């Protein structure tokens, strides 16, 4: 059932792809596309069977995100945090939270993160605060930046710190009094991820809707690996989509280089060679993504330290390959298409959109640290740390 649910998206990919370039150009948020995913039920694919859901795992969520990213990585990035925080609620949430949240998601609701902040020495410095009053409420104050999907979300998962320095996730409906969501995301790429600034002014949340973040992160559940793997899926999808569009441009709009002595660019052996190299890079990234998804799923079925270590290592490798493939393909597309590929309004809808999306999204969680974790394991058998980024 879960795989069939994800497969149901395939027939709708052409329609999502059709408007992607224009949405990027005009910065039009993909409301209709996200509503379609909600109506298909695919955003509920990981809701546990114990709560009436399909009970899908990491592999289904990753494949859904990858498929969407081949046609519009903006649409694909919105479910990333949605799935991550559904997993956190499953691992660390109260019965009351799980009952309400999962029921809403089964009805089509979407969850967005409100996690990152401007300022602070590092991304782990959190100024948003949660305090607990004497009347059974948690009260949240703060401001978040780049809250992916928040502009079109039904629920927000807000990262806040309590007075003891512990990180908590407050789950709250997006229309809760005191919540303000501002559509102000302005970036080079990934321009329509419905991200914005989220302001929280004395927002009251039921105590049982506040979950301890450490429960998910510190346990052997592959939580950080799952979050990272979904990011890798976006980059793998970008790489495949860009390669497909580059090939179409070569066939329909490019001219052969005169020294090749051929009538069609696709008959140029040097160009074919480069396409072969890029195909290898994309296939390697796709294969690594699949391997890592199986490793993360193993932590869902039977959590253990060994399983969690393997999930993090496999995900780190997948993310490195995904990052490289996305950046290599989206840059090479210009070389393969020639000068015409740099013109606006080209036949494929602009290679620059793919490059801008790849360049922006691959800035998440630098792969140089993934290589550090892989290297330390290879040299000394040192397991990677457990965090939301590993």
mmCIF file of C-alpha atoms in Angstrom:
data_model
loop_
_atom_site.group_PDB
_atom_site.id
_atom_site.type_symbol
_atom_site.label_atom_id
_atom_site.label_comp_id
_atom_site.label_asym_id
_atom_site.label_seq_id
_atom_site.Cartn_x
_atom_site.Cartn_y
_atom_site.Cartn_z
ATOM 1 C CA UNK A 1 0.000 0.000 0.000
ATOM 2 C CA UNK A 2 2.657 2.647 0.878
ATOM 3 C CA UNK A 3 4.598 2.023 -2.351
ATOM 4 C CA UNK A 4 1.394 2.155 -4.385
ATOM 5 C CA UNK A 5 0.540 5.445 -2.693
ATOM 6 C CA UNK A 6 3.883 6.959 -3.684
ATOM 7 C CA UNK A 7 3.502 5.509 -7.167
ATOM 8 C CA UNK A 8 0.239 7.389 -7.560
ATOM 9 C CA UNK A 9 2.257 10.596 -7.784
ATOM 10 C CA UNK A 10 4.018 9.533 -10.979
ATOM 11 C CA UNK A 11 1.043 10.229 -13.228
ATOM 12 C CA UNK A 12 0.829 13.767 -11.860
ATOM 13 C CA UNK A 13 4.522 14.639 -12.311
ATOM 14 C CA UNK A 14 4.060 16.104 -15.831
ATOM 15 C CA UNK A 15 1.428 18.524 -14.526
ATOM 16 C CA UNK A 16 3.681 19.611 -11.642
ATOM 17 C CA UNK A 17 6.593 19.999 -14.054
ATOM 18 C CA UNK A 18 4.583 22.066 -16.527
ATOM 19 C CA UNK A 19 4.389 25.119 -14.303
ATOM 20 C CA UNK A 20 7.720 24.826 -12.477
ATOM 21 C CA UNK A 21 9.708 27.279 -14.616
ATOM 22 C CA UNK A 22 6.974 29.910 -14.519
ATOM 23 C CA UNK A 23 6.510 29.505 -10.761
ATOM 24 C CA UNK A 24 10.230 30.062 -10.333
ATOM 25 C CA UNK A 25 10.257 33.068 -12.648
ATOM 26 C CA UNK A 26 7.244 34.745 -11.032
ATOM 27 C CA UNK A 27 7.877 33.389 -7.537
ATOM 28 C CA UNK A 28 4.430 31.839 -7.413
ATOM 29 C CA UNK A 29 4.022 29.475 -4.488
ATOM 30 C CA UNK A 30 2.954 25.923 -5.416
ATOM 31 C CA UNK A 31 -0.302 25.937 -3.470
ATOM 32 C CA UNK A 32 -2.241 23.871 -6.023
ATOM 33 C CA UNK A 33 0.564 21.331 -6.320
ATOM 34 C CA UNK A 34 0.811 20.856 -2.551
ATOM 35 C CA UNK A 35 -2.964 20.639 -2.263
ATOM 36 C CA UNK A 36 -2.837 17.894 -4.892
ATOM 37 C CA UNK A 37 -0.326 15.918 -2.825
ATOM 38 C CA UNK A 38 -2.515 16.336 0.246
ATOM 39 C CA UNK A 39 -5.589 15.145 -1.647
ATOM 40 C CA UNK A 40 -3.740 12.070 -2.930
ATOM 41 C CA UNK A 41 -2.872 11.117 0.639
ATOM 42 C CA UNK A 42 0.824 10.759 -0.091
ATOM 43 C CA UNK A 43 1.861 13.190 2.638
ATOM 44 C CA UNK A 44 0.395 10.722 5.129
ATOM 45 C CA UNK A 45 2.449 7.798 3.813
ATOM 46 C CA UNK A 46 4.509 7.488 7.025
ATOM 47 C CA UNK A 47 1.606 7.778 9.471
ATOM 48 C CA UNK A 48 1.769 4.569 11.549
ATOM 49 C CA UNK A 49 -0.805 1.842 11.091
ATOM 50 C CA UNK A 50 -1.554 2.167 14.823
ATOM 51 C CA UNK A 51 -3.097 5.537 13.979
ATOM 52 C CA UNK A 52 -4.906 4.433 10.839
ATOM 53 C CA UNK A 53 -2.096 5.346 8.439
ATOM 54 C CA UNK A 54 -0.374 3.404 5.663
ATOM 55 C CA UNK A 55 2.673 2.717 7.862
ATOM 56 C CA UNK A 56 5.272 3.542 5.222
ATOM 57 C CA UNK A 57 8.887 4.019 6.167
ATOM 58 C CA UNK A 58 11.901 6.033 5.135
ATOM 59 C CA UNK A 59 12.128 4.432 1.697
ATOM 60 C CA UNK A 60 8.651 5.596 0.702
ATOM 61 C CA UNK A 61 9.174 9.137 1.977
ATOM 62 C CA UNK A 62 12.569 9.386 0.265
ATOM 63 C CA UNK A 63 11.236 8.111 -3.039
ATOM 64 C CA UNK A 64 8.329 10.551 -2.964
ATOM 65 C CA UNK A 65 10.687 13.478 -2.353
ATOM 66 C CA UNK A 66 13.102 12.290 -5.067
ATOM 67 C CA UNK A 67 10.322 11.948 -7.637
ATOM 68 C CA UNK A 68 8.979 15.405 -6.889
ATOM 69 C CA UNK A 69 12.465 16.927 -7.044
ATOM 70 C CA UNK A 70 12.982 15.650 -10.589
ATOM 71 C CA UNK A 71 10.263 18.051 -11.732
ATOM 72 C CA UNK A 72 10.213 20.781 -9.059
ATOM 73 C CA UNK A 73 12.570 20.625 -6.053
ATOM 74 C CA UNK A 74 10.654 23.496 -4.458
ATOM 75 C CA UNK A 75 7.582 21.305 -4.151
ATOM 76 C CA UNK A 76 9.823 18.460 -2.949
ATOM 77 C CA UNK A 77 11.383 20.466 -0.140
ATOM 78 C CA UNK A 78 8.092 21.159 1.601
ATOM 79 C CA UNK A 79 7.460 17.476 2.539
ATOM 80 C CA UNK A 80 11.044 17.187 3.842
ATOM 81 C CA UNK A 81 10.370 18.831 7.190
ATOM 82 C CA UNK A 82 6.797 17.490 7.155
ATOM 83 C CA UNK A 83 8.067 13.886 7.246
ATOM 84 C CA UNK A 84 10.870 14.674 9.690
ATOM 85 C CA UNK A 85 8.521 16.138 12.278
ATOM 86 C CA UNK A 86 5.945 13.402 11.844
ATOM 87 C CA UNK A 87 8.758 11.033 12.753
ATOM 88 C CA UNK A 88 9.660 13.125 15.804
ATOM 89 C CA UNK A 89 6.044 13.100 16.964
ATOM 90 C CA UNK A 90 5.995 9.322 16.557
ATOM 91 C CA UNK A 91 9.189 8.913 18.598
ATOM 92 C CA UNK A 92 8.779 11.567 21.265
ATOM 93 C CA UNK A 93 5.245 12.921 21.162
ATOM 94 C CA UNK A 94 2.498 12.301 23.693
ATOM 95 C CA UNK A 95 -0.503 10.144 22.893
ATOM 96 C CA UNK A 96 -2.631 13.267 22.648
ATOM 97 C CA UNK A 97 -0.279 14.894 20.158
ATOM 98 C CA UNK A 98 -0.001 11.808 17.987
ATOM 99 C CA UNK A 99 -3.754 11.277 17.953
ATOM 100 C CA UNK A 100 -4.509 14.833 16.853
ATOM 101 C CA UNK A 101 -1.565 15.394 14.499
ATOM 102 C CA UNK A 102 -1.793 12.086 12.660
ATOM 103 C CA UNK A 103 -5.561 12.427 12.248
ATOM 104 C CA UNK A 104 -5.100 15.876 10.724
ATOM 105 C CA UNK A 105 -2.357 14.656 8.376
ATOM 106 C CA UNK A 106 -4.541 11.761 7.251
ATOM 107 C CA UNK A 107 -7.075 14.465 6.396
ATOM 108 C CA UNK A 108 -4.525 16.305 4.242
ATOM 109 C CA UNK A 109 -2.833 18.642 6.740
ATOM 110 C CA UNK A 110 0.783 19.709 6.201
ATOM 111 C CA UNK A 111 3.453 20.265 8.856
ATOM 112 C CA UNK A 112 6.202 22.870 8.421
ATOM 113 C CA UNK A 113 9.309 23.503 10.456
ATOM 114 C CA UNK A 114 9.991 26.681 12.400
ATOM 115 C CA UNK A 115 13.533 25.849 13.374
ATOM 116 C CA UNK A 116 16.310 28.068 11.997
ATOM 117 C CA UNK A 117 17.099 31.533 13.336
ATOM 118 C CA UNK A 118 19.102 34.488 12.046
ATOM 119 C CA UNK A 119 21.909 35.428 14.440
ATOM 120 C CA UNK A 120 23.685 33.199 16.896
ATOM 121 C CA UNK A 121 27.253 31.959 16.663
ATOM 122 C CA UNK A 122 26.103 28.699 15.000
ATOM 123 C CA UNK A 123 22.823 27.157 13.871
ATOM 124 C CA UNK A 124 22.572 25.411 17.232
ATOM 125 C CA UNK A 125 22.154 28.714 19.102
ATOM 126 C CA UNK A 126 18.428 29.032 19.752
ATOM 127 C CA UNK A 127 16.914 32.193 21.225
ATOM 128 C CA UNK A 128 13.265 31.128 20.962
ATOM 129 C CA UNK A 129 12.046 30.251 24.440
ATOM 130 C CA UNK A 130 9.338 28.031 25.868
ATOM 131 C CA UNK A 131 8.112 28.410 29.431
ATOM 132 C CA UNK A 132 5.496 26.455 31.299
ATOM 133 C CA UNK A 133 2.800 28.276 33.260
ATOM 134 C CA UNK A 134 0.676 27.074 36.166
ATOM 135 C CA UNK A 135 -2.430 26.495 34.059
ATOM 136 C CA UNK A 136 -1.369 23.584 31.867
ATOM 137 C CA UNK A 137 0.058 25.602 28.996
ATOM 138 C CA UNK A 138 3.428 26.054 27.355
ATOM 139 C CA UNK A 139 4.121 29.606 26.176
ATOM 140 C CA UNK A 140 6.454 30.190 23.222
ATOM 141 C CA UNK A 141 8.170 33.436 22.241
ATOM 142 C CA UNK A 142 10.665 34.014 19.437
ATOM 143 C CA UNK A 143 11.285 34.450 15.747
ATOM 144 C CA UNK A 144 12.269 31.918 13.105
ATOM 145 C CA UNK A 145 13.774 32.310 9.655
ATOM 146 C CA UNK A 146 13.601 30.099 6.542
ATOM 147 C CA UNK A 147 10.715 28.070 7.921
ATOM 148 C CA UNK A 148 10.248 25.805 4.906
ATOM 149 C CA UNK A 149 6.624 25.326 3.932
ATOM 150 C CA UNK A 150 5.309 27.587 6.690
ATOM 151 C CA UNK A 151 3.383 29.937 4.413
ATOM 152 C CA UNK A 152 1.157 27.069 3.239
ATOM 153 C CA UNK A 153 1.227 24.926 6.381
ATOM 154 C CA UNK A 154 -1.543 23.762 8.687
ATOM 155 C CA UNK A 155 0.794 22.897 11.569
ATOM 156 C CA UNK A 156 4.118 24.349 12.695
ATOM 157 C CA UNK A 157 6.807 22.414 14.537
ATOM 158 C CA UNK A 158 8.652 25.072 16.528
ATOM 159 C CA UNK A 159 12.092 24.488 18.010
ATOM 160 C CA UNK A 160 12.366 26.279 21.361
ATOM 161 C CA UNK A 161 14.611 26.060 24.409
ATOM 162 C CA UNK A 162 13.344 25.794 27.969
ATOM 163 C CA UNK A 163 14.855 27.431 31.042
ATOM 164 C CA UNK A 164 17.007 24.354 31.707
ATOM 165 C CA UNK A 165 18.582 24.602 28.258
ATOM 166 C CA UNK A 166 16.702 21.616 26.844
ATOM 167 C CA UNK A 167 15.389 21.759 23.286
ATOM 168 C CA UNK A 168 11.695 21.176 22.809
ATOM 169 C CA UNK A 169 9.466 20.943 19.746
ATOM 170 C CA UNK A 170 6.144 22.706 20.166
ATOM 171 C CA UNK A 171 3.529 21.461 17.687
ATOM 172 C CA UNK A 172 0.840 24.047 17.052
ATOM 173 C CA UNK A 173 -1.755 24.892 14.402
ATOM 174 C CA UNK A 174 -0.460 27.627 12.121
ATOM 175 C CA UNK A 175 -3.465 29.828 12.916
ATOM 176 C CA UNK A 176 -2.841 29.773 16.679
ATOM 177 C CA UNK A 177 -3.223 33.283 18.198
ATOM 178 C CA UNK A 178 0.147 35.002 18.464
ATOM 179 C CA UNK A 179 1.619 33.298 15.376
ATOM 180 C CA UNK A 180 2.612 35.431 12.415
ATOM 181 C CA UNK A 181 3.970 33.958 9.176
ATOM 182 C CA UNK A 182 5.590 36.373 6.720
ATOM 183 C CA UNK A 183 6.199 35.370 3.099
ATOM 184 C CA UNK A 184 9.636 36.991 2.837
ATOM 185 C CA UNK A 185 11.969 34.259 1.587
ATOM 186 C CA UNK A 186 14.201 35.712 -1.108
ATOM 187 C CA UNK A 187 17.016 33.542 -2.393
ATOM 188 C CA UNK A 188 19.017 32.700 -5.474
ATOM 189 C CA UNK A 189 17.260 29.356 -5.860
ATOM 190 C CA UNK A 190 14.525 27.270 -4.243
ATOM 191 C CA UNK A 191 12.480 30.438 -4.486
ATOM 192 C CA UNK A 192 9.028 28.898 -4.039
ATOM 193 C CA UNK A 193 9.445 26.639 -1.025
ATOM 194 C CA UNK A 194 6.736 28.595 0.853
ATOM 195 C CA UNK A 195 9.379 29.518 3.407
ATOM 196 C CA UNK A 196 9.062 32.564 5.570
ATOM 197 C CA UNK A 197 9.730 34.266 8.855
ATOM 198 C CA UNK A 198 7.628 32.936 11.724
ATOM 199 C CA UNK A 199 7.022 35.211 14.693
ATOM 200 C CA UNK A 200 5.711 33.836 17.958
ATOM 201 C CA UNK A 201 4.361 36.242 20.540
ATOM 202 C CA UNK A 202 3.280 34.553 23.772
ATOM 203 C CA UNK A 203 1.850 31.629 21.819
ATOM 204 C CA UNK A 204 0.023 29.194 24.087
ATOM 205 C CA UNK A 205 0.408 25.497 23.376
ATOM 206 C CA UNK A 206 -1.088 22.562 25.299
ATOM 207 C CA UNK A 207 1.590 20.874 27.382
ATOM 208 C CA UNK A 208 1.041 17.534 25.687
ATOM 209 C CA UNK A 209 1.798 19.135 22.314
ATOM 210 C CA UNK A 210 5.390 19.867 23.376
ATOM 211 C CA UNK A 211 7.886 17.054 22.781
ATOM 212 C CA UNK A 212 11.497 16.641 23.967
ATOM 213 C CA UNK A 213 13.761 16.783 20.937
ATOM 214 C CA UNK A 214 16.525 14.752 22.598
ATOM 215 C CA UNK A 215 14.342 11.639 22.691
ATOM 216 C CA UNK A 216 14.429 11.375 18.907
ATOM 217 C CA UNK A 217 18.011 12.517 18.403
ATOM 218 C CA UNK A 218 19.834 10.619 21.127
ATOM 219 C CA UNK A 219 18.157 7.269 20.573
ATOM 220 C CA UNK A 220 19.217 4.719 17.919
ATOM 221 C CA UNK A 221 16.349 5.653 15.616
ATOM 222 C CA UNK A 222 18.177 7.124 12.641
ATOM 223 C CA UNK A 223 16.328 10.400 13.143
ATOM 224 C CA UNK A 224 19.136 12.693 11.977
ATOM 225 C CA UNK A 225 19.980 10.318 9.140
ATOM 226 C CA UNK A 226 16.361 10.396 7.966
ATOM 227 C CA UNK A 227 16.336 14.200 7.916
ATOM 228 C CA UNK A 228 19.586 14.300 5.967
ATOM 229 C CA UNK A 229 18.498 11.569 3.575
ATOM 230 C CA UNK A 230 15.444 13.560 2.545
ATOM 231 C CA UNK A 231 17.741 16.475 1.719
ATOM 232 C CA UNK A 232 19.893 14.102 -0.338
ATOM 233 C CA UNK A 233 16.773 12.938 -2.179
ATOM 234 C CA UNK A 234 16.090 16.513 -3.252
ATOM 235 C CA UNK A 235 19.596 16.864 -4.689
ATOM 236 C CA UNK A 236 19.399 13.496 -6.456
ATOM 237 C CA UNK A 237 16.098 14.567 -7.986
ATOM 238 C CA UNK A 238 17.577 17.885 -9.109
ATOM 239 C CA UNK A 239 20.440 16.032 -10.785
ATOM 240 C CA UNK A 240 18.148 13.648 -12.666
ATOM 241 C CA UNK A 241 15.741 16.384 -13.720
ATOM 242 C CA UNK A 242 18.549 18.642 -14.906
ATOM 243 C CA UNK A 243 20.176 15.831 -16.892
ATOM 244 C CA UNK A 244 16.868 15.003 -18.557
ATOM 245 C CA UNK A 245 16.312 18.634 -19.525
ATOM 246 C CA UNK A 246 19.896 19.064 -20.719
ATOM 247 C CA UNK A 247 19.556 16.051 -23.024
ATOM 248 C CA UNK A 248 16.274 17.386 -24.397
ATOM 249 C CA UNK A 249 17.924 20.732 -25.087
ATOM 250 C CA UNK A 250 20.817 19.042 -26.861
ATOM 251 C CA UNK A 251 18.453 17.125 -29.117
ATOM 252 C CA UNK A 252 16.134 20.017 -29.941
ATOM 253 C CA UNK A 253 18.048 23.279 -29.654
ATOM 254 C CA UNK A 254 21.821 22.797 -29.737
ATOM 255 C CA UNK A 255 24.115 22.926 -32.750
ATOM 256 C CA UNK A 256 27.035 20.518 -33.199
ATOM 257 C CA UNK A 257 30.539 21.871 -32.822
ATOM 258 C CA UNK A 258 32.078 22.171 -36.292
ATOM 259 C CA UNK A 259 35.191 20.151 -35.443
ATOM 260 C CA UNK A 260 33.082 17.103 -34.613
ATOM 261 C CA UNK A 261 32.151 16.710 -38.264
ATOM 262 C CA UNK A 262 28.600 15.569 -37.471
ATOM 263 C CA UNK A 263 25.175 16.859 -38.409
ATOM 264 C CA UNK A 264 23.579 16.417 -35.000
ATOM 265 C CA UNK A 265 25.037 17.321 -31.589
ATOM 266 C CA UNK A 266 23.967 13.962 -30.156
ATOM 267 C CA UNK A 267 26.371 12.310 -32.590
ATOM 268 C CA UNK A 268 29.386 14.194 -31.237
ATOM 269 C CA UNK A 269 31.479 11.524 -29.429
ATOM 270 C CA UNK A 270 32.961 14.008 -26.970
ATOM 271 C CA UNK A 271 29.517 15.254 -26.008
ATOM 272 C CA UNK A 272 28.223 11.688 -25.692
ATOM 273 C CA UNK A 273 31.197 10.867 -23.467
ATOM 274 C CA UNK A 274 30.357 13.731 -21.124
ATOM 275 C CA UNK A 275 26.733 12.666 -20.945
ATOM 276 C CA UNK A 276 27.935 9.178 -20.056
ATOM 277 C CA UNK A 277 30.011 10.539 -17.186
ATOM 278 C CA UNK A 278 27.068 12.510 -15.859
ATOM 279 C CA UNK A 279 24.757 9.508 -16.147
ATOM 280 C CA UNK A 280 27.195 7.519 -14.025
ATOM 281 C CA UNK A 281 27.247 10.256 -11.392
ATOM 282 C CA UNK A 282 23.457 10.420 -11.212
ATOM 283 C CA UNK A 283 23.032 6.651 -11.150
ATOM 284 C CA UNK A 284 25.610 6.349 -8.376
ATOM 285 C CA UNK A 285 23.753 8.964 -6.327
ATOM 286 C CA UNK A 286 20.421 7.241 -6.936
ATOM 287 C CA UNK A 287 21.856 3.880 -5.895
ATOM 288 C CA UNK A 288 23.437 5.315 -2.741
ATOM 289 C CA UNK A 289 20.123 6.961 -1.857
ATOM 290 C CA UNK A 290 18.339 3.638 -2.090
ATOM 291 C CA UNK A 291 20.957 1.877 0.041
ATOM 292 C CA UNK A 292 20.763 4.582 2.704
ATOM 293 C CA UNK A 293 16.955 4.460 2.748
ATOM 294 C CA UNK A 294 17.110 0.750 3.518
ATOM 295 C CA UNK A 295 19.606 1.446 6.297
ATOM 296 C CA UNK A 296 17.362 4.091 7.861
ATOM 297 C CA UNK A 297 14.367 1.778 7.579
ATOM 298 C CA UNK A 298 16.336 -0.816 9.547
ATOM 299 C CA UNK A 299 16.502 1.601 12.487
ATOM 300 C CA UNK A 300 12.729 2.034 12.311
ATOM 301 C CA UNK A 301 12.114 -1.716 12.428
ATOM 302 C CA UNK A 302 14.754 -2.713 14.999
ATOM 303 C CA UNK A 303 16.544 0.250 16.602
ATOM 304 C CA UNK A 304 20.110 -0.484 17.690
ATOM 305 C CA UNK A 305 23.409 1.337 17.957
ATOM 306 C CA UNK A 306 24.868 -0.620 15.037
ATOM 307 C CA UNK A 307 21.852 0.069 12.851
ATOM 308 C CA UNK A 308 21.935 3.785 13.711
ATOM 309 C CA UNK A 309 25.647 3.991 12.902
ATOM 310 C CA UNK A 310 25.169 2.320 9.533
ATOM 311 C CA UNK A 311 22.208 4.585 8.734
ATOM 312 C CA UNK A 312 24.290 7.700 9.412
ATOM 313 C CA UNK A 313 27.271 6.450 7.403
ATOM 314 C CA UNK A 314 25.158 5.334 4.438
ATOM 315 C CA UNK A 315 23.291 8.633 4.487
ATOM 316 C CA UNK A 316 26.534 10.627 4.656
ATOM 317 C CA UNK A 317 27.811 8.802 1.570
ATOM 318 C CA UNK A 318 24.514 9.353 -0.241
ATOM 319 C CA UNK A 319 24.551 13.034 0.570
ATOM 320 C CA UNK A 320 28.100 13.514 -0.718
ATOM 321 C CA UNK A 321 27.256 11.785 -4.003
ATOM 322 C CA UNK A 322 23.960 13.666 -4.312
ATOM 323 C CA UNK A 323 25.633 17.026 -3.707
ATOM 324 C CA UNK A 324 28.325 16.332 -6.296
ATOM 325 C CA UNK A 325 25.887 15.031 -8.892
ATOM 326 C CA UNK A 326 23.512 17.984 -8.530
ATOM 327 C CA UNK A 327 26.241 20.592 -8.826
ATOM 328 C CA UNK A 328 28.116 18.795 -11.605
ATOM 329 C CA UNK A 329 25.094 18.127 -13.800
ATOM 330 C CA UNK A 330 23.529 21.563 -13.420
ATOM 331 C CA UNK A 331 26.820 23.261 -14.284
ATOM 332 C CA UNK A 332 27.701 20.902 -17.134
ATOM 333 C CA UNK A 333 24.284 21.466 -18.714
ATOM 334 C CA UNK A 334 25.521 24.860 -19.946
ATOM 335 C CA UNK A 335 28.655 23.368 -21.497
ATOM 336 C CA UNK A 336 26.619 20.673 -23.213
ATOM 337 C CA UNK A 337 24.026 23.115 -24.504
ATOM 338 C CA UNK A 338 26.429 25.781 -25.704
ATOM 339 C CA UNK A 339 25.831 29.511 -25.752
ATOM 340 C CA UNK A 340 22.153 29.098 -26.547
ATOM 341 C CA UNK A 341 21.588 27.400 -23.185
ATOM 342 C CA UNK A 342 22.376 30.674 -21.389
ATOM 343 C CA UNK A 343 19.624 32.600 -23.172
ATOM 344 C CA UNK A 344 16.422 33.300 -21.295
ATOM 345 C CA UNK A 345 13.307 31.596 -22.565
ATOM 346 C CA UNK A 346 15.151 28.614 -24.018
ATOM 347 C CA UNK A 347 13.280 25.517 -25.075
ATOM 348 C CA UNK A 348 13.669 23.630 -21.794
ATOM 349 C CA UNK A 349 12.686 26.505 -19.545
ATOM 350 C CA UNK A 350 16.146 27.676 -18.498
ATOM 351 C CA UNK A 351 19.104 25.662 -17.242
ATOM 352 C CA UNK A 352 19.786 28.407 -14.732
ATOM 353 C CA UNK A 353 16.764 27.361 -12.676
ATOM 354 C CA UNK A 354 18.298 23.938 -12.107
ATOM 355 C CA UNK A 355 21.693 25.410 -11.267
ATOM 356 C CA UNK A 356 20.219 27.985 -8.872
ATOM 357 C CA UNK A 357 18.147 25.331 -7.113
ATOM 358 C CA UNK A 358 21.121 22.996 -6.771
ATOM 359 C CA UNK A 359 23.470 25.732 -5.652
ATOM 360 C CA UNK A 360 21.003 26.911 -2.997
ATOM 361 C CA UNK A 361 19.811 23.579 -1.665
ATOM 362 C CA UNK A 362 23.257 21.953 -1.431
ATOM 363 C CA UNK A 363 24.213 24.634 1.081
ATOM 364 C CA UNK A 364 22.243 22.668 3.683
ATOM 365 C CA UNK A 365 24.582 20.862 6.067
ATOM 366 C CA UNK A 366 28.007 20.977 4.350
ATOM 367 C CA UNK A 367 29.213 17.692 2.898
ATOM 368 C CA UNK A 368 32.774 18.380 4.051
ATOM 369 C CA UNK A 369 31.567 17.240 7.481
ATOM 370 C CA UNK A 370 29.971 14.129 6.024
ATOM 371 C CA UNK A 371 33.406 13.247 4.661
ATOM 372 C CA UNK A 372 34.895 13.815 8.117
ATOM 373 C CA UNK A 373 32.478 11.352 9.680
ATOM 374 C CA UNK A 374 33.082 8.795 6.945
ATOM 375 C CA UNK A 375 36.846 9.251 7.227
ATOM 376 C CA UNK A 376 36.894 8.864 11.000
ATOM 377 C CA UNK A 377 34.902 5.659 10.661
ATOM 378 C CA UNK A 378 37.210 4.322 7.958
ATOM 379 C CA UNK A 379 40.420 5.137 9.833
ATOM 380 C CA UNK A 380 39.526 4.519 13.447
ATOM 381 C CA UNK A 381 36.053 2.971 13.543
ATOM 382 C CA UNK A 382 34.679 6.091 15.233
ATOM 383 C CA UNK A 383 30.875 6.173 14.961
ATOM 384 C CA UNK A 384 29.364 9.445 13.776
ATOM 385 C CA UNK A 385 27.746 11.612 16.450
ATOM 386 C CA UNK A 386 23.999 11.686 16.871
ATOM 387 C CA UNK A 387 22.395 14.941 15.924
ATOM 388 C CA UNK A 388 19.658 16.253 13.674
ATOM 389 C CA UNK A 389 22.314 16.754 10.974
ATOM 390 C CA UNK A 390 23.933 13.286 11.018
#
